[in-house]
Amino acid sequence: LYTFGNIVSLVSTGFLVGFIKQFQKMFDSTRFVAALIFIGSLVATLIVAFTLKSVILTIICCIIQWLALLWYSASYIPFARDMIKSCLGGIMG
């Protein structure tokens, strides 16, 4: 359900800004890798959930999906990625 919610949110923002413009922004050079990882994690979560039916792997895929969405969303906020990096750097040591 979490994955379907993320898919619905992507489609809904497509209605707001237009699908072509959203697609162009998603695969901009600054967020290309983040968008690929996010979309890949969406697909991986669905594959694991429906074919492998492994709860643990599905939860891991959902966590990866959440982190990818966070990183992708941060690309729209100026200096947000730098702030996340510095916060994690401070936490990790």
PDB file of C-alpha atoms in Angstrom:
ATOM      1  CA  LEU A   1       0.000   0.000   0.000  1.00  0.00           C
ATOM      2  CA  TYR A   2       2.882   2.360   0.746  1.00  0.00           C
ATOM      3  CA  THR A   3       4.236   1.916  -2.779  1.00  0.00           C
ATOM      4  CA  PHE A   4       0.841   2.488  -4.359  1.00  0.00           C
ATOM      5  CA  GLY A   5       0.518   5.655  -2.272  1.00  0.00           C
ATOM      6  CA  ASN A   6       3.837   6.918  -3.641  1.00  0.00           C
ATOM      7  CA  ILE A   7       2.746   6.113  -7.186  1.00  0.00           C
ATOM      8  CA  VAL A   8      -0.527   7.999  -6.655  1.00  0.00           C
ATOM      9  CA  SER A   9       1.385  10.992  -5.280  1.00  0.00           C
ATOM     10  CA  LEU A  10       3.631  11.049  -8.371  1.00  0.00           C
ATOM     11  CA  VAL A  11       0.599  10.894 -10.658  1.00  0.00           C
ATOM     12  CA  SER A  12      -1.182  13.615  -8.672  1.00  0.00           C
ATOM     13  CA  THR A  13       1.762  16.000  -8.970  1.00  0.00           C
ATOM     14  CA  GLY A  14       1.731  15.237 -12.684  1.00  0.00           C
ATOM     15  CA  PHE A  15      -1.788  16.640 -12.822  1.00  0.00           C
ATOM     16  CA  LEU A  16      -0.631  19.777 -11.008  1.00  0.00           C
ATOM     17  CA  VAL A  17       2.444  20.656 -13.058  1.00  0.00           C
ATOM     18  CA  GLY A  18       1.819  18.578 -16.164  1.00  0.00           C
ATOM     19  CA  PHE A  19       3.195  15.143 -16.876  1.00  0.00           C
ATOM     20  CA  ILE A  20       5.801  16.201 -19.418  1.00  0.00           C
ATOM     21  CA  LYS A  21       7.155  18.982 -17.201  1.00  0.00           C
ATOM     22  CA  GLN A  22       7.261  16.655 -14.206  1.00  0.00           C
ATOM     23  CA  PHE A  23       9.056  13.990 -16.232  1.00  0.00           C
ATOM     24  CA  GLN A  24      11.604  16.559 -17.402  1.00  0.00           C
ATOM     25  CA  LYS A  25      12.178  17.796 -13.848  1.00  0.00           C
ATOM     26  CA  MET A  26      12.446  14.261 -12.470  1.00  0.00           C
ATOM     27  CA  PHE A  27      15.249  13.397 -14.841  1.00  0.00           C
ATOM     28  CA  ASP A  28      17.080  16.706 -14.596  1.00  0.00           C
ATOM     29  CA  SER A  29      20.832  16.292 -14.159  1.00  0.00           C
ATOM     30  CA  THR A  30      20.635  17.213 -10.465  1.00  0.00           C
ATOM     31  CA  ARG A  31      18.079  14.544  -9.589  1.00  0.00           C
ATOM     32  CA  PHE A  32      18.562  11.896 -12.282  1.00  0.00           C
ATOM     33  CA  VAL A  33      20.181   9.305 -10.006  1.00  0.00           C
ATOM     34  CA  ALA A  34      17.743   9.984  -7.162  1.00  0.00           C
ATOM     35  CA  ALA A  35      14.763   9.583  -9.511  1.00  0.00           C
ATOM     36  CA  LEU A  36      16.135   6.321 -10.917  1.00  0.00           C
ATOM     37  CA  ILE A  37      16.734   4.897  -7.457  1.00  0.00           C
ATOM     38  CA  PHE A  38      13.273   5.986  -6.317  1.00  0.00           C
ATOM     39  CA  ILE A  39      11.509   4.473  -9.322  1.00  0.00           C
ATOM     40  CA  GLY A  40      13.679   1.353  -9.081  1.00  0.00           C
ATOM     41  CA  SER A  41      12.780   0.966  -5.415  1.00  0.00           C
ATOM     42  CA  LEU A  42       9.085   1.314  -6.275  1.00  0.00           C
ATOM     43  CA  VAL A  43       9.369  -1.493  -8.799  1.00  0.00           C
ATOM     44  CA  ALA A  44      11.560  -3.638  -6.535  1.00  0.00           C
ATOM     45  CA  THR A  45       9.106  -3.309  -3.650  1.00  0.00           C
ATOM     46  CA  LEU A  46       6.213  -4.464  -5.808  1.00  0.00           C
ATOM     47  CA  ILE A  47       8.215  -7.367  -7.245  1.00  0.00           C
ATOM     48  CA  VAL A  48       9.386  -8.538  -3.826  1.00  0.00           C
ATOM     49  CA  ALA A  49       5.934  -8.149  -2.277  1.00  0.00           C
ATOM     50  CA  PHE A  50       3.984  -9.948  -4.986  1.00  0.00           C
ATOM     51  CA  THR A  51       6.408 -12.560  -6.311  1.00  0.00           C
ATOM     52  CA  LEU A  52       8.785 -13.414  -3.471  1.00  0.00           C
ATOM     53  CA  LYS A  53       6.245 -12.634  -0.726  1.00  0.00           C
ATOM     54  CA  SER A  54       9.038 -11.997   1.740  1.00  0.00           C
ATOM     55  CA  VAL A  55       7.992  -9.672   4.538  1.00  0.00           C
ATOM     56  CA  ILE A  56      11.547  -8.795   5.590  1.00  0.00           C
ATOM     57  CA  LEU A  57      12.695  -8.018   2.042  1.00  0.00           C
ATOM     58  CA  THR A  58       9.538  -5.977   1.442  1.00  0.00           C
ATOM     59  CA  ILE A  59      10.227  -3.915   4.573  1.00  0.00           C
ATOM     60  CA  ILE A  60      13.833  -3.380   3.458  1.00  0.00           C
ATOM     61  CA  CYS A  61      12.604  -2.251   0.026  1.00  0.00           C
ATOM     62  CA  CYS A  62      10.127   0.141   1.685  1.00  0.00           C
ATOM     63  CA  ILE A  63      12.929   1.628   3.788  1.00  0.00           C
ATOM     64  CA  ILE A  64      15.062   2.085   0.667  1.00  0.00           C
ATOM     65  CA  GLN A  65      12.029   3.610  -1.049  1.00  0.00           C
ATOM     66  CA  TRP A  66      11.519   6.058   1.826  1.00  0.00           C
ATOM     67  CA  LEU A  67      15.186   7.083   1.830  1.00  0.00           C
ATOM     68  CA  ALA A  68      15.158   7.495  -1.958  1.00  0.00           C
ATOM     69  CA  LEU A  69      12.018   9.640  -1.748  1.00  0.00           C
ATOM     70  CA  LEU A  70      13.618  11.773   0.963  1.00  0.00           C
ATOM     71  CA  TRP A  71      16.746  12.323  -1.149  1.00  0.00           C
ATOM     72  CA  TYR A  72      14.693  12.965  -4.290  1.00  0.00           C
ATOM     73  CA  SER A  73      12.409  15.440  -2.493  1.00  0.00           C
ATOM     74  CA  ALA A  74      15.398  17.212  -0.968  1.00  0.00           C
ATOM     75  CA  SER A  75      16.648  17.969  -4.476  1.00  0.00           C
ATOM     76  CA  TYR A  76      13.787  20.450  -4.870  1.00  0.00           C
ATOM     77  CA  ILE A  77      14.768  22.429  -1.749  1.00  0.00           C
ATOM     78  CA  PRO A  78      17.866  24.639  -2.061  1.00  0.00           C
ATOM     79  CA  PHE A  79      20.778  23.332   0.039  1.00  0.00           C
ATOM     80  CA  ALA A  80      18.613  20.561   1.580  1.00  0.00           C
ATOM     81  CA  ARG A  81      20.924  17.796   0.395  1.00  0.00           C
ATOM     82  CA  ASP A  82      23.931  19.624   1.836  1.00  0.00           C
ATOM     83  CA  MET A  83      22.100  19.995   5.140  1.00  0.00           C
ATOM     84  CA  ILE A  84      21.229  16.275   5.223  1.00  0.00           C
ATOM     85  CA  LYS A  85      24.852  15.384   4.470  1.00  0.00           C
ATOM     86  CA  SER A  86      26.175  17.652   7.214  1.00  0.00           C
ATOM     87  CA  CYS A  87      23.653  16.348   9.764  1.00  0.00           C
ATOM     88  CA  LEU A  88      24.511  12.753   8.961  1.00  0.00           C
ATOM     89  CA  GLY A  89      28.211  13.602   9.033  1.00  0.00           C
ATOM     90  CA  GLY A  90      27.771  15.088  12.499  1.00  0.00           C
ATOM     91  CA  ILE A  91      25.863  12.034  13.704  1.00  0.00           C
ATOM     92  CA  MET A  92      28.274   9.503  12.203  1.00  0.00           C
ATOM     93  CA  GLY A  93      31.292  11.182  13.633  1.00  0.00           C
TER      94      GLY A  93
END
